[in-house]
PDB file of C-alpha atoms in Angstrom:
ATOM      1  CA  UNK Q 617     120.516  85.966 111.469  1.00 47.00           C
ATOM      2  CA  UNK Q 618     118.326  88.467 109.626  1.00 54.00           C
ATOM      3  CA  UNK Q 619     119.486  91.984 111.545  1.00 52.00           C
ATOM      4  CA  UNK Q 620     121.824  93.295 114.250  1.00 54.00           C
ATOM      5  CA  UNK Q 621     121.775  96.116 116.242  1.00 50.00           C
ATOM      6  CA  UNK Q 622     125.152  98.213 117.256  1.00 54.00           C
ATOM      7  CA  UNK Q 623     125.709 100.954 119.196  1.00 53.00           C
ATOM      8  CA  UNK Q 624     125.264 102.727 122.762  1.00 51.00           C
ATOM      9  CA  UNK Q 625     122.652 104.468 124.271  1.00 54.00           C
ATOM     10  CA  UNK Q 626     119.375 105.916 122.850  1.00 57.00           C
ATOM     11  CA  UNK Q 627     118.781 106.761 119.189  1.00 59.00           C
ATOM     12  CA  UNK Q 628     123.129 105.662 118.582  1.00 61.00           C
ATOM     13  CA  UNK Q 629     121.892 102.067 117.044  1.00 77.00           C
ATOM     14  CA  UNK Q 630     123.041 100.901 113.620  1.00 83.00           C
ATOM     15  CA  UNK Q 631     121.166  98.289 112.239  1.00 83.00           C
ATOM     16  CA  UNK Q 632     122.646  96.128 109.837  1.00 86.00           C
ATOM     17  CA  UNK Q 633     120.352  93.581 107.772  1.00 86.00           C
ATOM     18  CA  UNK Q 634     123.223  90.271 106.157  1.00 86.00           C
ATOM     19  CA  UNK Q 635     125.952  92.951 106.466  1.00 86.00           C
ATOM     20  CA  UNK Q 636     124.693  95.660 104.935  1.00 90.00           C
ATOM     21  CA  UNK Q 637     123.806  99.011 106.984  1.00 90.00           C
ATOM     22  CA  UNK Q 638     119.941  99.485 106.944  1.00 90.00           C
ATOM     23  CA  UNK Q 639     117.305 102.072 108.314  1.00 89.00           C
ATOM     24  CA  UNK Q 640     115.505 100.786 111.416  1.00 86.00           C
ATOM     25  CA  UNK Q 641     112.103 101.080 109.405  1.00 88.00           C
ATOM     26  CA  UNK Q 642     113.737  98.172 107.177  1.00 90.00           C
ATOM     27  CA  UNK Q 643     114.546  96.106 110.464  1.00 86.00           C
ATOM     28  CA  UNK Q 644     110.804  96.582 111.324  1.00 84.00           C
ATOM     29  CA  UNK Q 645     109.533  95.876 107.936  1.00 88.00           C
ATOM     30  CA  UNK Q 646     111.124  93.003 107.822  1.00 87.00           C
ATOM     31  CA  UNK Q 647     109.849  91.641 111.207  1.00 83.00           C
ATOM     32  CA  UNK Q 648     106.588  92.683 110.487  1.00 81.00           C
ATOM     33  CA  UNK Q 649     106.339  91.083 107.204  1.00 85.00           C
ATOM     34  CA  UNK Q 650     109.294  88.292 107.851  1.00 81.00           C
ATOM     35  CA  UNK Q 651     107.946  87.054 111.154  1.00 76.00           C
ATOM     36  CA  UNK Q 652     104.266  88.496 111.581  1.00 74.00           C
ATOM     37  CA  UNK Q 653     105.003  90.716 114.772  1.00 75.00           C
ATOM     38  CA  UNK Q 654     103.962  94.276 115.207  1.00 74.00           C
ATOM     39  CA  UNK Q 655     106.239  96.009 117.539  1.00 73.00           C
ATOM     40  CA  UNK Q 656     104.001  98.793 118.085  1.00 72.00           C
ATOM     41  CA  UNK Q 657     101.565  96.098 119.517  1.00 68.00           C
ATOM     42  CA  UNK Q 658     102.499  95.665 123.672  1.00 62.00           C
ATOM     43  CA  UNK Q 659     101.378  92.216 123.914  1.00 63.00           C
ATOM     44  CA  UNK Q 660     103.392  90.852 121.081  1.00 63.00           C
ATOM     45  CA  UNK Q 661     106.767  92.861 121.829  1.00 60.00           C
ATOM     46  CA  UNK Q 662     107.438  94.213 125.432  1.00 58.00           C
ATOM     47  CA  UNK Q 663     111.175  95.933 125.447  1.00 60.00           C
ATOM     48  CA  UNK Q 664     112.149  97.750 128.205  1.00 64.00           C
ATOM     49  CA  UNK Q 665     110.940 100.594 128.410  1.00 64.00           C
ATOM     50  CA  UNK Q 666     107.534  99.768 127.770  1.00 64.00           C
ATOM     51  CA  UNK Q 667     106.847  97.674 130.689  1.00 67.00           C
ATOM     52  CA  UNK Q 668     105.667 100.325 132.902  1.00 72.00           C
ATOM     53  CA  UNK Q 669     103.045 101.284 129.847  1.00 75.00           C
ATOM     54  CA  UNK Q 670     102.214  97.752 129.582  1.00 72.00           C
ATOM     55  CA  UNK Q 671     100.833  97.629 132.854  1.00 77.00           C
ATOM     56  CA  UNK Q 672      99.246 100.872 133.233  1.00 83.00           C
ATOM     57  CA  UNK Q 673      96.571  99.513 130.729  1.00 86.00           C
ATOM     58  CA  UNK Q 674      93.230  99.431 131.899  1.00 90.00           C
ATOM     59  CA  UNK Q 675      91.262  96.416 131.463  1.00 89.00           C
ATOM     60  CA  UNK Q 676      89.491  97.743 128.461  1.00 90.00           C
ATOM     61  CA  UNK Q 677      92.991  99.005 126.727  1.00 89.00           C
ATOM     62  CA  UNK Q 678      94.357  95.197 127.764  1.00 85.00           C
ATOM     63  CA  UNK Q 679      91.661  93.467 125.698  1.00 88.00           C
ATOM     64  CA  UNK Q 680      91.844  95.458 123.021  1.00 87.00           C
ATOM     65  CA  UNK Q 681      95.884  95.051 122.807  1.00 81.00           C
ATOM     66  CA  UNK Q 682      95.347  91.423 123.308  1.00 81.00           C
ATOM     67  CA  UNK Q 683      93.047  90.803 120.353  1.00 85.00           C
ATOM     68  CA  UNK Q 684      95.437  92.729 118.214  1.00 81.00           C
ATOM     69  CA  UNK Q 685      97.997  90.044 118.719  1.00 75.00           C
ATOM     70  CA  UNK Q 686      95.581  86.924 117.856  1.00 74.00           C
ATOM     71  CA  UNK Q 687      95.734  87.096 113.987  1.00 68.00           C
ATOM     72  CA  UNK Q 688      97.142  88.731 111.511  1.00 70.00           C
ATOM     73  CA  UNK Q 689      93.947  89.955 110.224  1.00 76.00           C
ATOM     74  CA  UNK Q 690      92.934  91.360 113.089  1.00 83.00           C
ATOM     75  CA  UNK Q 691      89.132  90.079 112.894  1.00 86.00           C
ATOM     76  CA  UNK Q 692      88.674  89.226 116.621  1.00 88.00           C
ATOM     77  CA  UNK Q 693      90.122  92.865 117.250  1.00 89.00           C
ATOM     78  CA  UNK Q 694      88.065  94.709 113.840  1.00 91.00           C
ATOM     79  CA  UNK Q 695      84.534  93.085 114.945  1.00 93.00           C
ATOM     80  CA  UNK Q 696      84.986  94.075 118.247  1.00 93.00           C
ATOM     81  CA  UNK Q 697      85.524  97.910 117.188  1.00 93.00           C
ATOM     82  CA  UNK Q 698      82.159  97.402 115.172  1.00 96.00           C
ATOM     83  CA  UNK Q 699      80.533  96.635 117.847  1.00 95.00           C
ATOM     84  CA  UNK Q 700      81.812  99.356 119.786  1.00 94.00           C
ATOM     85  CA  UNK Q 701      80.895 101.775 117.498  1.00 95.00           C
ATOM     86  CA  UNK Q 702      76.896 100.202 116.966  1.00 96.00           C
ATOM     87  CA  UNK Q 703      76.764 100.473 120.724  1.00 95.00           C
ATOM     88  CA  UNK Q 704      77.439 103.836 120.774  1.00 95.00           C
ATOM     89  CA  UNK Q 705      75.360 104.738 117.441  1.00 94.00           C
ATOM     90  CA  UNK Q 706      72.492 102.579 119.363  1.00 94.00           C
ATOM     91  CA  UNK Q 707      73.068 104.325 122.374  1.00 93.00           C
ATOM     92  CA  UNK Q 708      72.759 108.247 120.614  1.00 93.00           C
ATOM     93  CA  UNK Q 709      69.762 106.966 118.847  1.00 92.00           C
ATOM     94  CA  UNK Q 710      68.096 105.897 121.703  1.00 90.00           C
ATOM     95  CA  UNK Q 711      69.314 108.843 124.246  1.00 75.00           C
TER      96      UNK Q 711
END
């Protein structure tokens, strides 16, 4: 068990990482880096309370969330944003 969370309602948690108290940017860190999951990425961690954002996303917003999850890397997600952005150079160039 790498962290636990105590404590009631919102912004009240203490995390502790193997017994010691730790700063929630440590719990993330360590999931991030530990485990390879971005929690500020929907697709890979859905609490709560962003469920309703989750599926407000517009098709467009969805893709782009979803290729953030596919490596760590990020290619899929970096080339598409390239090819975004030659579109719209492309597109000012020719309009």
């Amino acid at each position: 068990n790498k962290g636990t969370e105590r404590g009631r309602g919102r912004g009240a948690s203490t995390y502790y990482m193997h017994n010691d108290k730790v700063k929630l940017e440590e719990i993330r860190e360590v999931v991030h880096n530990g485990y390879n999951i971005d929690l500020s990425n929907l697709c890979t961690f859905l609490p709560q309370d962003k469920v309703g954002s989750f599926s407000g996303l517009s098709s467009q917003e969805l893709l782009i969330e979803t290729e953030k999850t596919l490596s760590a890397s990020q290619h899929l997600f970096k080339t598409h944003q390239q090819l975004i952005e030659a579109e719209q150079e492309l597109q000012k160039q020719v309009g």
